[in-house]
mmCIF file of C-alpha atoms in Angstrom:
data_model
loop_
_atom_site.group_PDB
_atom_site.id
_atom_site.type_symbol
_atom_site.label_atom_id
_atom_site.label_comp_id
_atom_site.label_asym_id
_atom_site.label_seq_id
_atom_site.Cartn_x
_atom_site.Cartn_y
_atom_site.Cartn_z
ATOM 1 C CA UNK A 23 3.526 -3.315 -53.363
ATOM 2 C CA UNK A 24 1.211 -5.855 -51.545
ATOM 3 C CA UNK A 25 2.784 -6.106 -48.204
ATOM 4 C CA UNK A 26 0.964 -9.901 -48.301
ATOM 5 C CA UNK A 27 4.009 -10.711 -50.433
ATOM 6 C CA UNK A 28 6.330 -9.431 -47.868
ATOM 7 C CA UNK A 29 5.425 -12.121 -45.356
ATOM 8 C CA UNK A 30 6.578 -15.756 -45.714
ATOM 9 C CA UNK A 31 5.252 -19.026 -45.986
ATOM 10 C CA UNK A 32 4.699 -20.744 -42.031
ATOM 11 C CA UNK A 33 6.449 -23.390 -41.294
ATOM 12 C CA UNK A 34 4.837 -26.735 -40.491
ATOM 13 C CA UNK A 35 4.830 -27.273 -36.425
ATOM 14 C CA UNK A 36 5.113 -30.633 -35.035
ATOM 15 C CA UNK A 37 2.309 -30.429 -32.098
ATOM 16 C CA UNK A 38 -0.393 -28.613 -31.929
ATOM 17 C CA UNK A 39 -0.198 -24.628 -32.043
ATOM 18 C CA UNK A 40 -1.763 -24.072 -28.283
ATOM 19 C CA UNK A 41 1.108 -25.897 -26.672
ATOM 20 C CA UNK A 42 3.229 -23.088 -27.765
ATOM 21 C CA UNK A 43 0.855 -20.273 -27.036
ATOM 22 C CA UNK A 44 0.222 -21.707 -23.322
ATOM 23 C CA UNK A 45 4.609 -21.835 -22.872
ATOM 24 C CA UNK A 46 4.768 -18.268 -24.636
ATOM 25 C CA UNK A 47 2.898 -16.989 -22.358
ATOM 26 C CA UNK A 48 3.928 -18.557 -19.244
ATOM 27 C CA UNK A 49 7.596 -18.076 -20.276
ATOM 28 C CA UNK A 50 7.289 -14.126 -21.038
ATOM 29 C CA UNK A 51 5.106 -13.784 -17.556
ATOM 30 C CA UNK A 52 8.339 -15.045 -15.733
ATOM 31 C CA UNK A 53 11.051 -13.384 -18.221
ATOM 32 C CA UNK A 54 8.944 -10.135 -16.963
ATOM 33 C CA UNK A 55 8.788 -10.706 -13.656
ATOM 34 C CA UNK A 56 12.434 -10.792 -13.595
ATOM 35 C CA UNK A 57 13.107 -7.728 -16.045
ATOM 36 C CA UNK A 58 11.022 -5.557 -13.896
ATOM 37 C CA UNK A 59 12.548 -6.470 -10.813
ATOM 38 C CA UNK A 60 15.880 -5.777 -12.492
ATOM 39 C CA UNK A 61 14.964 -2.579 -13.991
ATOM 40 C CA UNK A 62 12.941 -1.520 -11.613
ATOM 41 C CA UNK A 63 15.022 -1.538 -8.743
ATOM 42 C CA UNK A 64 18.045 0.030 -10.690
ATOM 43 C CA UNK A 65 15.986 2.797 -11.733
ATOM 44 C CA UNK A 66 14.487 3.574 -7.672
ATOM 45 C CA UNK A 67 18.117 2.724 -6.447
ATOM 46 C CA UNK A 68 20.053 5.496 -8.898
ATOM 47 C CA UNK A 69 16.802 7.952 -8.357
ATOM 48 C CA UNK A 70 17.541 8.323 -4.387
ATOM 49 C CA UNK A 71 21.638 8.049 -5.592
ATOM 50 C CA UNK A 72 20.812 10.929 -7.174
ATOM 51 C CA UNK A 73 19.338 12.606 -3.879
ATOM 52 C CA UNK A 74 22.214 11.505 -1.967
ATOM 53 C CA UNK A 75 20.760 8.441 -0.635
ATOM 54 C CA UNK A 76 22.964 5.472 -1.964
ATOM 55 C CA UNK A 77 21.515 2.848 0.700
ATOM 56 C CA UNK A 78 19.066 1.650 -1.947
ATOM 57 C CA UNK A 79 21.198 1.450 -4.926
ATOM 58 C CA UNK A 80 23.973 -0.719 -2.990
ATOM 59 C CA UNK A 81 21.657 -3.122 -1.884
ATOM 60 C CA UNK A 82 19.865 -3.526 -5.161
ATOM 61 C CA UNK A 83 23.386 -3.225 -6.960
ATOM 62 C CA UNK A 84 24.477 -6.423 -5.102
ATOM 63 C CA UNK A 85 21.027 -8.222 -7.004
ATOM 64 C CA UNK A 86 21.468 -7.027 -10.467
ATOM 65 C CA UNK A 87 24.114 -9.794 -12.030
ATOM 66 C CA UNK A 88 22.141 -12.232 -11.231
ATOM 67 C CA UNK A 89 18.714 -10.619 -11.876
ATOM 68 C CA UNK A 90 20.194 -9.886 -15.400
ATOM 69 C CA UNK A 91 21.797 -13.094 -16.108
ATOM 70 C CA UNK A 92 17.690 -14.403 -14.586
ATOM 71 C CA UNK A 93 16.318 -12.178 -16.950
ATOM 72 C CA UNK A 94 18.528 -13.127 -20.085
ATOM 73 C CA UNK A 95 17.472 -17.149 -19.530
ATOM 74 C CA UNK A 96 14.222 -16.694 -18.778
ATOM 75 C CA UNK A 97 13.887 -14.503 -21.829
ATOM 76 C CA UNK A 98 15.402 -17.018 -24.420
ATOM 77 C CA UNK A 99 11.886 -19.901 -24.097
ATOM 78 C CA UNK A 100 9.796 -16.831 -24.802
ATOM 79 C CA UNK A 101 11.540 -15.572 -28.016
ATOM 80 C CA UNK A 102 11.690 -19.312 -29.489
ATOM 81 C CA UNK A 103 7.899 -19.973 -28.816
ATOM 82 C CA UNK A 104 6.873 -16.984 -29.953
ATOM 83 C CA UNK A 105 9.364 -17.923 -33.356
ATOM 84 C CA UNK A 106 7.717 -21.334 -33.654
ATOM 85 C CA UNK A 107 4.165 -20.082 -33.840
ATOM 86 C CA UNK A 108 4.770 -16.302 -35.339
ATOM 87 C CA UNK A 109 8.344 -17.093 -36.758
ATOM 88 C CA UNK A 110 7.184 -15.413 -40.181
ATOM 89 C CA UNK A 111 6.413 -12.147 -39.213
ATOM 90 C CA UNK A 112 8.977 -12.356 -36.272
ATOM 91 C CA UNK A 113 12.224 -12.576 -38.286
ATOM 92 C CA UNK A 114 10.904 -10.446 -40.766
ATOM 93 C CA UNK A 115 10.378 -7.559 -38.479
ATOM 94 C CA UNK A 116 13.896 -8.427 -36.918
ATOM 95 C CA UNK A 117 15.524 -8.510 -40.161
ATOM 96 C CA UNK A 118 14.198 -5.339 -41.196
ATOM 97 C CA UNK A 119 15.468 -3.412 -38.151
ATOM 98 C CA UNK A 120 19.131 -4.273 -39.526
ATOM 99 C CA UNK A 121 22.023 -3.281 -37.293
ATOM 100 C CA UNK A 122 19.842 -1.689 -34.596
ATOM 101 C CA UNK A 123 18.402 -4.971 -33.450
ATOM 102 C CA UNK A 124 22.187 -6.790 -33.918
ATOM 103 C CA UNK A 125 23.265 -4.259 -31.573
ATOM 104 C CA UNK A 126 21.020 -5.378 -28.907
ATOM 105 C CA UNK A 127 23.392 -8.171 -27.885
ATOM 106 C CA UNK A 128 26.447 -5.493 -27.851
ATOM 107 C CA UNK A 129 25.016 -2.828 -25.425
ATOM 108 C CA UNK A 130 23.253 -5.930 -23.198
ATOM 109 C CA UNK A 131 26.797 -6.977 -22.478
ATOM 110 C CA UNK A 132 27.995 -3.846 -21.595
ATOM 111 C CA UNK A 133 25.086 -3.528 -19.010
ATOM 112 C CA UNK A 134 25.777 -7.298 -18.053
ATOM 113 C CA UNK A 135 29.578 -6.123 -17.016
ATOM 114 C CA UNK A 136 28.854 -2.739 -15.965
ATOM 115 C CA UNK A 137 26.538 -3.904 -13.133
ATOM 116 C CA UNK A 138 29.267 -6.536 -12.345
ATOM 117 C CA UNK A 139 31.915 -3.897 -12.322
ATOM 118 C CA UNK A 140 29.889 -2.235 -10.163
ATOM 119 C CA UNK A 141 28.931 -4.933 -7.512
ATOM 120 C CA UNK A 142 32.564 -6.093 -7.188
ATOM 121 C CA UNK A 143 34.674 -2.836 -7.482
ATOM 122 C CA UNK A 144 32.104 -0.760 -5.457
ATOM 123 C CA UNK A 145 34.676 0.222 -2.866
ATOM 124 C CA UNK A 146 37.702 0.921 -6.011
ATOM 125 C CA UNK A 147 35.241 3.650 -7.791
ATOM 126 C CA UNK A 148 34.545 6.430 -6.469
ATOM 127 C CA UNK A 149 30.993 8.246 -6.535
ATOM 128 C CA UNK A 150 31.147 10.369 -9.480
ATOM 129 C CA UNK A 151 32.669 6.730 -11.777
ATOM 130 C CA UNK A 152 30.271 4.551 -10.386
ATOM 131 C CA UNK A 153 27.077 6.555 -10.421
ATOM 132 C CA UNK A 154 28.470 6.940 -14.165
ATOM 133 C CA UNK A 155 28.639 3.518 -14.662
ATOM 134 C CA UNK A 156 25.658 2.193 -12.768
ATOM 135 C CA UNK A 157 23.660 4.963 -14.751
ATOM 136 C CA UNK A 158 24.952 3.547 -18.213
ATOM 137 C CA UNK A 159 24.649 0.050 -17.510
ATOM 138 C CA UNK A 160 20.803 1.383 -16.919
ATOM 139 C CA UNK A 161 20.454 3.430 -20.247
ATOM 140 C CA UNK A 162 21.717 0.317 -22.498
ATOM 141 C CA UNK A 163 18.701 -1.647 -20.268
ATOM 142 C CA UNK A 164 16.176 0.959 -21.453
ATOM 143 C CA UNK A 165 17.846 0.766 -25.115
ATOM 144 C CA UNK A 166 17.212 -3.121 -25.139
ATOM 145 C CA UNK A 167 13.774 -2.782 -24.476
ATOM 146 C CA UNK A 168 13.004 -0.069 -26.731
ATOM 147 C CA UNK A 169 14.683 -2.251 -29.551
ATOM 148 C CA UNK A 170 12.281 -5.324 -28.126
ATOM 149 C CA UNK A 171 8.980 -3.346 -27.885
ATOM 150 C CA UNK A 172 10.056 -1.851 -31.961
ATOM 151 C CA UNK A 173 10.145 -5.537 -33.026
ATOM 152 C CA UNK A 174 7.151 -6.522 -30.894
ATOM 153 C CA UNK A 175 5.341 -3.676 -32.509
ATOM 154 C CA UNK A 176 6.624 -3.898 -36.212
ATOM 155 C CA UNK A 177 6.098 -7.839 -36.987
ATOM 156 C CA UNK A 178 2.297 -6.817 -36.327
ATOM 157 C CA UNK A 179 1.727 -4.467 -39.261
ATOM 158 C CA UNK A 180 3.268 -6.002 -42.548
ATOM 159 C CA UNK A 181 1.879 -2.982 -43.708
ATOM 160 C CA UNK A 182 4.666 -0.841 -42.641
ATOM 161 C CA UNK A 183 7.692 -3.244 -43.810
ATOM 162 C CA UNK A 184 7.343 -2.025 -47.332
ATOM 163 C CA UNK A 185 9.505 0.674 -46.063
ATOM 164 C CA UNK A 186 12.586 -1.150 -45.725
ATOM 165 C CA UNK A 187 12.720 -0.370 -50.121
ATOM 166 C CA UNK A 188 12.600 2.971 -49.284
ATOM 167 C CA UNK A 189 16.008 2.982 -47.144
ATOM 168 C CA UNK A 190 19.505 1.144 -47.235
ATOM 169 C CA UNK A 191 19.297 0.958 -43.359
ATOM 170 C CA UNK A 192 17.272 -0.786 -41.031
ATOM 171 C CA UNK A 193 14.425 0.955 -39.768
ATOM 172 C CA UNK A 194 12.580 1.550 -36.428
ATOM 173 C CA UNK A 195 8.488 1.615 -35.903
ATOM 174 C CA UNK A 196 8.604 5.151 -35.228
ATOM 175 C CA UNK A 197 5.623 5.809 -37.212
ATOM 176 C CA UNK A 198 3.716 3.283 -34.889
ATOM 177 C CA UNK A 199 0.887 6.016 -32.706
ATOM 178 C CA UNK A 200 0.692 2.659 -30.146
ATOM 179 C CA UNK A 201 4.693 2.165 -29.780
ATOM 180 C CA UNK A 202 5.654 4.854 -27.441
ATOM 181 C CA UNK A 203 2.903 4.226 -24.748
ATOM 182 C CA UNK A 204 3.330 -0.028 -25.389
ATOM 183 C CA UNK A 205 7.336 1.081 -24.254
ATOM 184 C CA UNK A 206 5.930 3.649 -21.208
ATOM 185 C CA UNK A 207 3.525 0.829 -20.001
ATOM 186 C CA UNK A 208 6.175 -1.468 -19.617
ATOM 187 C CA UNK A 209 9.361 0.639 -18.473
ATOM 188 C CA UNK A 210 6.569 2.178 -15.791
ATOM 189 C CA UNK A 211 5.242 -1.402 -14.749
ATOM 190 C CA UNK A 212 9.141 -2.260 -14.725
ATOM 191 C CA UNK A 213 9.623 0.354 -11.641
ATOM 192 C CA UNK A 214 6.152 -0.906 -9.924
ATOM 193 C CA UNK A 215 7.125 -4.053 -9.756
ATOM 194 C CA UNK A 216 11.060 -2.950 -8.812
ATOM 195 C CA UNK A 217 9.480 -0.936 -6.035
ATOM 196 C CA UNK A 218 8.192 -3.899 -4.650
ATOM 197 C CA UNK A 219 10.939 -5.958 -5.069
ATOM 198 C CA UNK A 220 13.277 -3.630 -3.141
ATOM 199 C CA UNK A 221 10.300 -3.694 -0.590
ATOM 200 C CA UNK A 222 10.241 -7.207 -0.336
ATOM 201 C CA UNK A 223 14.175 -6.591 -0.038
ATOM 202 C CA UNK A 224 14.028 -4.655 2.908
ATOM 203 C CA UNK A 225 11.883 -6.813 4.815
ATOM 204 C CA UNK A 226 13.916 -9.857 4.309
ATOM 205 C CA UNK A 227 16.681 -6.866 5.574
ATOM 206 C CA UNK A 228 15.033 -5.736 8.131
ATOM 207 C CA UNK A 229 15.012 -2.636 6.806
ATOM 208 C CA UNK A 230 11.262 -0.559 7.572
ATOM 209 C CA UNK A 231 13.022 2.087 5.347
ATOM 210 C CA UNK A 232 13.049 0.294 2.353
ATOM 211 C CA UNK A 233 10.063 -1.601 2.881
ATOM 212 C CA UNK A 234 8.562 2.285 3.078
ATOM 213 C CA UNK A 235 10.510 3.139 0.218
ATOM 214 C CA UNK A 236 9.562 0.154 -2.332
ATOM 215 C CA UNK A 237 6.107 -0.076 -1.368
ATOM 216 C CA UNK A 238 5.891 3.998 -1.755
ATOM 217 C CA UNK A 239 7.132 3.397 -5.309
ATOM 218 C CA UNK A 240 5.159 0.715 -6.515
ATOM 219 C CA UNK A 241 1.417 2.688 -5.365
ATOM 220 C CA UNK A 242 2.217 5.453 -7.178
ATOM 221 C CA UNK A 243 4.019 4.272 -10.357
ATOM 222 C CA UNK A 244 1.013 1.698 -10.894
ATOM 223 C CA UNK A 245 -1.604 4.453 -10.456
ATOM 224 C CA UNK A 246 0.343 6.144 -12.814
ATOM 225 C CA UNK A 247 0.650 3.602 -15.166
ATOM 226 C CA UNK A 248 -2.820 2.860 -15.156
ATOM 227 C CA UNK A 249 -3.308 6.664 -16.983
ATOM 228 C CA UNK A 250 -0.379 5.412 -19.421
ATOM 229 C CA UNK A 251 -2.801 2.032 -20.234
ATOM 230 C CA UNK A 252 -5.794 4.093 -21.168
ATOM 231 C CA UNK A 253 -3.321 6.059 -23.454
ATOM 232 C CA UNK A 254 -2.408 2.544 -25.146
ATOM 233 C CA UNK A 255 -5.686 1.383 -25.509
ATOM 234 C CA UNK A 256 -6.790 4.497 -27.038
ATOM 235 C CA UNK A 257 -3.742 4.179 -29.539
ATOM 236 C CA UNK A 258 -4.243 0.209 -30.543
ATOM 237 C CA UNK A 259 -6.049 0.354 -34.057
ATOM 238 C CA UNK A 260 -9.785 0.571 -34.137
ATOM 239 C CA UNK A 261 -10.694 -2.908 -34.083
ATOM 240 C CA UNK A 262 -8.181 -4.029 -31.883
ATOM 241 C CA UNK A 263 -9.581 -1.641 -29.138
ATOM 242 C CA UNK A 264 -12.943 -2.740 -30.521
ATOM 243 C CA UNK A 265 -12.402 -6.542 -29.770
ATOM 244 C CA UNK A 266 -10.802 -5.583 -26.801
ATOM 245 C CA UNK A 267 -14.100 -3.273 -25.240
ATOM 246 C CA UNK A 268 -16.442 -5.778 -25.807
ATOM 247 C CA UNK A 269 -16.444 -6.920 -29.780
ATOM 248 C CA UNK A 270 -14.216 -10.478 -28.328
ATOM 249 C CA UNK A 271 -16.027 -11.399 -24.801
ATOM 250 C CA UNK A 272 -12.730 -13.278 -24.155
ATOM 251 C CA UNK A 273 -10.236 -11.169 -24.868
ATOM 252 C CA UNK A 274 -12.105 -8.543 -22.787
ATOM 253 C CA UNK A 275 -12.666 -11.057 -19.707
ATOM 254 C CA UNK A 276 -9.135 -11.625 -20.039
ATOM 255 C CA UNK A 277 -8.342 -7.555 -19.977
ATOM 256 C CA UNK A 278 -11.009 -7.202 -16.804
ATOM 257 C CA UNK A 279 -9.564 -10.106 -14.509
ATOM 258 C CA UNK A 280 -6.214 -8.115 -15.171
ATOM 259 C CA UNK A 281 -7.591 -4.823 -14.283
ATOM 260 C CA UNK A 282 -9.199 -6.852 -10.756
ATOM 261 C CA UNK A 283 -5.208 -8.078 -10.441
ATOM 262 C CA UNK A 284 -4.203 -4.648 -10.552
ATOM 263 C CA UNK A 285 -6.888 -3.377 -8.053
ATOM 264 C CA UNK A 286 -5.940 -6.118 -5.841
ATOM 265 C CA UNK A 287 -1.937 -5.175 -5.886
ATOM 266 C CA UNK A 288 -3.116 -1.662 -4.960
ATOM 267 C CA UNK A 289 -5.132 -2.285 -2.498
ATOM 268 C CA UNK A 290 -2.582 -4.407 -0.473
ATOM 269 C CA UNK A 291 0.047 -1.994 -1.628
ATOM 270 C CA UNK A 292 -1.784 0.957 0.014
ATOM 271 C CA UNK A 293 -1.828 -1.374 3.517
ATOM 272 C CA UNK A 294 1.617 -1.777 3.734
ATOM 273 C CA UNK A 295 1.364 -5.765 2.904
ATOM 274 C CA UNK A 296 4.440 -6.486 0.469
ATOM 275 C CA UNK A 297 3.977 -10.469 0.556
ATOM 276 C CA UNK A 298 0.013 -9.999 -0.022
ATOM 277 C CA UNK A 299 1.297 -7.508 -2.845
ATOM 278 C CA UNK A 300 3.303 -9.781 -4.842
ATOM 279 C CA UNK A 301 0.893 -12.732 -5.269
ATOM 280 C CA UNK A 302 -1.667 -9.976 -6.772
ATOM 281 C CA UNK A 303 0.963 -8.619 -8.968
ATOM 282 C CA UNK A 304 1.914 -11.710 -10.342
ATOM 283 C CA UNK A 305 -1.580 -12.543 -11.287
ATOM 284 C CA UNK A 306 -1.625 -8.907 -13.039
ATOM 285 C CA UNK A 307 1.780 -10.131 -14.959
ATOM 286 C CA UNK A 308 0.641 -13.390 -16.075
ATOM 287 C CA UNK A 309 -2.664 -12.151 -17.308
ATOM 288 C CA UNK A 310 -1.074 -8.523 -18.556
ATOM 289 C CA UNK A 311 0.856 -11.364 -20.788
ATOM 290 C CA UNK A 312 -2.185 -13.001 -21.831
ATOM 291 C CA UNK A 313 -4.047 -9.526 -22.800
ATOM 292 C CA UNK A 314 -1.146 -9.260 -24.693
ATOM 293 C CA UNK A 315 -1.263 -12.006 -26.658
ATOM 294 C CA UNK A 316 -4.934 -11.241 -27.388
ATOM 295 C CA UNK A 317 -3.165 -7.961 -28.758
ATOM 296 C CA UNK A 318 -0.881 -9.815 -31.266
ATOM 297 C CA UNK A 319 -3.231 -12.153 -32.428
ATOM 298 C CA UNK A 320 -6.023 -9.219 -33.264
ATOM 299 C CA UNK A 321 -2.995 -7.412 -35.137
ATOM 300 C CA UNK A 322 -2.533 -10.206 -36.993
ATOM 301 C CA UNK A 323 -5.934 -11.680 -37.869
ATOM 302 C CA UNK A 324 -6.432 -9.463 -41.404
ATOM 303 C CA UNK A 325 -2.639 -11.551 -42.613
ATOM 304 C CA UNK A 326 -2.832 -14.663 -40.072
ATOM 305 C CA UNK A 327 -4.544 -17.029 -37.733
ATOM 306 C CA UNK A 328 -2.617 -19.121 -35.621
ATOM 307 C CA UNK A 329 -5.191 -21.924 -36.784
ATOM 308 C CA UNK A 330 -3.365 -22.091 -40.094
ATOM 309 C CA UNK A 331 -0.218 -23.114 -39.037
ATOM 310 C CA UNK A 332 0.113 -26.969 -40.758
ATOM 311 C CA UNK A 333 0.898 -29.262 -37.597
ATOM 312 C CA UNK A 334 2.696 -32.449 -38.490
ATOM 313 C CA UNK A 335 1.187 -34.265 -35.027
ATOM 314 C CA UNK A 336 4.915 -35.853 -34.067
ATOM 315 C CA UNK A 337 5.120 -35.571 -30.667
ATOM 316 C CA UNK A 338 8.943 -37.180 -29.895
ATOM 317 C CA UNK A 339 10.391 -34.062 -29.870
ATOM 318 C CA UNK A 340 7.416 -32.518 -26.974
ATOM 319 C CA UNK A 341 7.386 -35.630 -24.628
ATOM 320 C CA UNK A 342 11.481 -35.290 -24.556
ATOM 321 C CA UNK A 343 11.308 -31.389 -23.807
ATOM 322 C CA UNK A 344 8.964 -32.557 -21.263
ATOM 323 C CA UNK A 345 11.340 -34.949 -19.328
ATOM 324 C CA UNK A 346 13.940 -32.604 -19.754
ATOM 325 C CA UNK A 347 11.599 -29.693 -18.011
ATOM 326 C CA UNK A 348 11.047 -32.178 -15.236
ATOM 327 C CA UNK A 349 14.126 -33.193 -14.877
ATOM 328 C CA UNK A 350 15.949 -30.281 -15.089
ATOM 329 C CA UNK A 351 13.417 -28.893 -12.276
ATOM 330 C CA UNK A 352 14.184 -31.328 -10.267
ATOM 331 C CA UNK A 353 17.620 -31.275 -10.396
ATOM 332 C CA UNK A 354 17.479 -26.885 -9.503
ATOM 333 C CA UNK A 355 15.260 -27.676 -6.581
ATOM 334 C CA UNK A 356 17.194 -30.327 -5.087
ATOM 335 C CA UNK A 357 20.286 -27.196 -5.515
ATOM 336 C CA UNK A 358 17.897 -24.651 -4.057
ATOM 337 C CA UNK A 359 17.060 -27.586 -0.762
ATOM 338 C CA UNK A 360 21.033 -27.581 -0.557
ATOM 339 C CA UNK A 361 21.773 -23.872 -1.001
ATOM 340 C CA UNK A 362 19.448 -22.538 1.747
ATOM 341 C CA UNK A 363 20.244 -25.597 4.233
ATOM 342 C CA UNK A 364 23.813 -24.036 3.529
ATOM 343 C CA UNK A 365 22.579 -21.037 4.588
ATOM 344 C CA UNK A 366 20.832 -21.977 7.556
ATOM 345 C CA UNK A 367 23.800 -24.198 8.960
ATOM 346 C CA UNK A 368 25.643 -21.313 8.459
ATOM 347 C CA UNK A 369 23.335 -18.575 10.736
#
């Protein structure tokens, strides 16, 4: 079977394609930046529950509804773009993974109440219940984003969906050699970037111990998940890494200024400077994202180019999502000006 068959007809867009690439990517930078936070800290706060410290894991428990519910919203924009230009390979791939993909929404609201349960019956548990709890709430995280990075990975290689005629389930990309370090690299720059936030945490605490403790965290998981990016470079097909070392000069500008990022978050990370810290490892997420994107599009190019896509050039429907954006930003940083003069009246 020609797997060319397999993948459908685009659908005409109404603006021009790079609108949607530029919000993809800026959309997914901050949908990260909130899922690693999230994850991050929850995995660092059980790890020292474990040891018998459970000073970490309360105060990140207290952050973790809202982080999620963060994380959920900020993940929808992402997920739509990224439908509107790559829609047909997209719902393909999710369609194909069958019930394990449906049951992403299941085991993300059982993490969703399990971390509430958590933060508002903390003192009606005891240990042994809520480290059980907190610890499941964590594993349905990490199934989420394995189910995310198999869908990620799969709509890139129609080549692998003929498959699905081979089964009466829905499949995973386990054949994929780049899947399992893709997953690593981001569960690993999940805990970097959770180090820091509990860091960041614990200086808005007061707390030099957690400062210590999140800064300690985010070194050495980056260093190590520098090892795990060579490891998913060397497993991206030949003339993705190709394109990548030198055969696309943007695309490997793109991937240098990220590695510079990274150097810069670990250099301020090794000095102790959480607030320096952060602005570097934002950079590294937002262009991390764009190195990414690079990524799909090289997958793609033998079945697609996003230069394809039929545009119909009506532009109602953008200039109204624009006034809503402003609008709607407006309105949450007028709440923001109230909240904290709330907060300020009331120290």
């Amino acid at each position: 079977m020609n797997p060319a068959s397999l993948i459908p007809l685009a659908e005409p867009i109404p603006i021009h394609w790079a609108w949607f690439d530029i919000l993809l990517i800026a959309t997914f930078a901050a949908h990260v930046l909130f899922m690693n936070a999230l994850l991050g800290s929850a995995v660092i706060g059980l790890a020292h529950a474990l040891r018998g410290d459970g000073g970490i894991i309360r105060e990140a428990g207290k952050k973790l509804p809202p982080l999620l519910a963060l994380t959920i919203n900020m993940g929808v924009a992402p997920l739509l773009f990224l439908q509107v230009n790559y829609g047909n390979f997209d719902y393909v791939s999710s369609v194909l993974m069958g019930g394990w993909w449906l049951a992403v929404i299941a085991v993300l609201l059982y993490s969703y109440y399990g971390f509430y349960a958590y933060k508002f019956k903390y003192d009606a548990m005891g240990p042994g219940l809520r480290t059980l709890l907190f610890g499941t709430s964590l594993l349905g995280l990490f199934y989420v984003g394995f189910m995310f990075s198999n869908n990620m990975t799969l709509m890139l290689r129609p080549e692998a969906w003929t498959r699905y005629f081979e089964t009466t389930a829905g499949f995973l990309n386990w054949s994929d050699p780049a899947l399992y370090p893709r997953f690593l690299h981001m569960m690993l720059g999940a805990v970097a970037v959770g180090g820091l936030f509990v860091a960041l945490l614990g200086q808005v605490r007061g707390k030099d111990d957690m400062v210590t403790t999140g800064m300690w965290w985010f070194t050495r998981t980056t260093l190590a998940n520098l090892a795990v990016g060579v490891w998913f470079l060397m497993a991206l097909p030949s003339e993705v890494l190709t394109a990548l070392m030198g055969g696309n000069l943007p695309a490997t500008l793109t991937l240098v200024a990220a590695l510079l990022a990274v150097g810069g978050a670990l250099y301020a990370g090794f000095k102790g400077q959480p607030r320096q810290t952060a602005g570097w490892a934002v950079a590294t997420v937002f262009l991390m994202a764009c190195v990414r994107h690079w990524v799909r599009a090289l997958y793609l190019a033998p079945w697609f180019t996003i230069e394809s896509l039929p545009v119909t050039n009506r532009y109602g429907s953008f200039y109204l999502f624009v006034g809503f954006l402003v609008a709607g930003g407006a309105i949450i940083a007028y709440m923001l000006k109230l909240y904290f003069k709330s907060r300020q009246g009331r120290a």
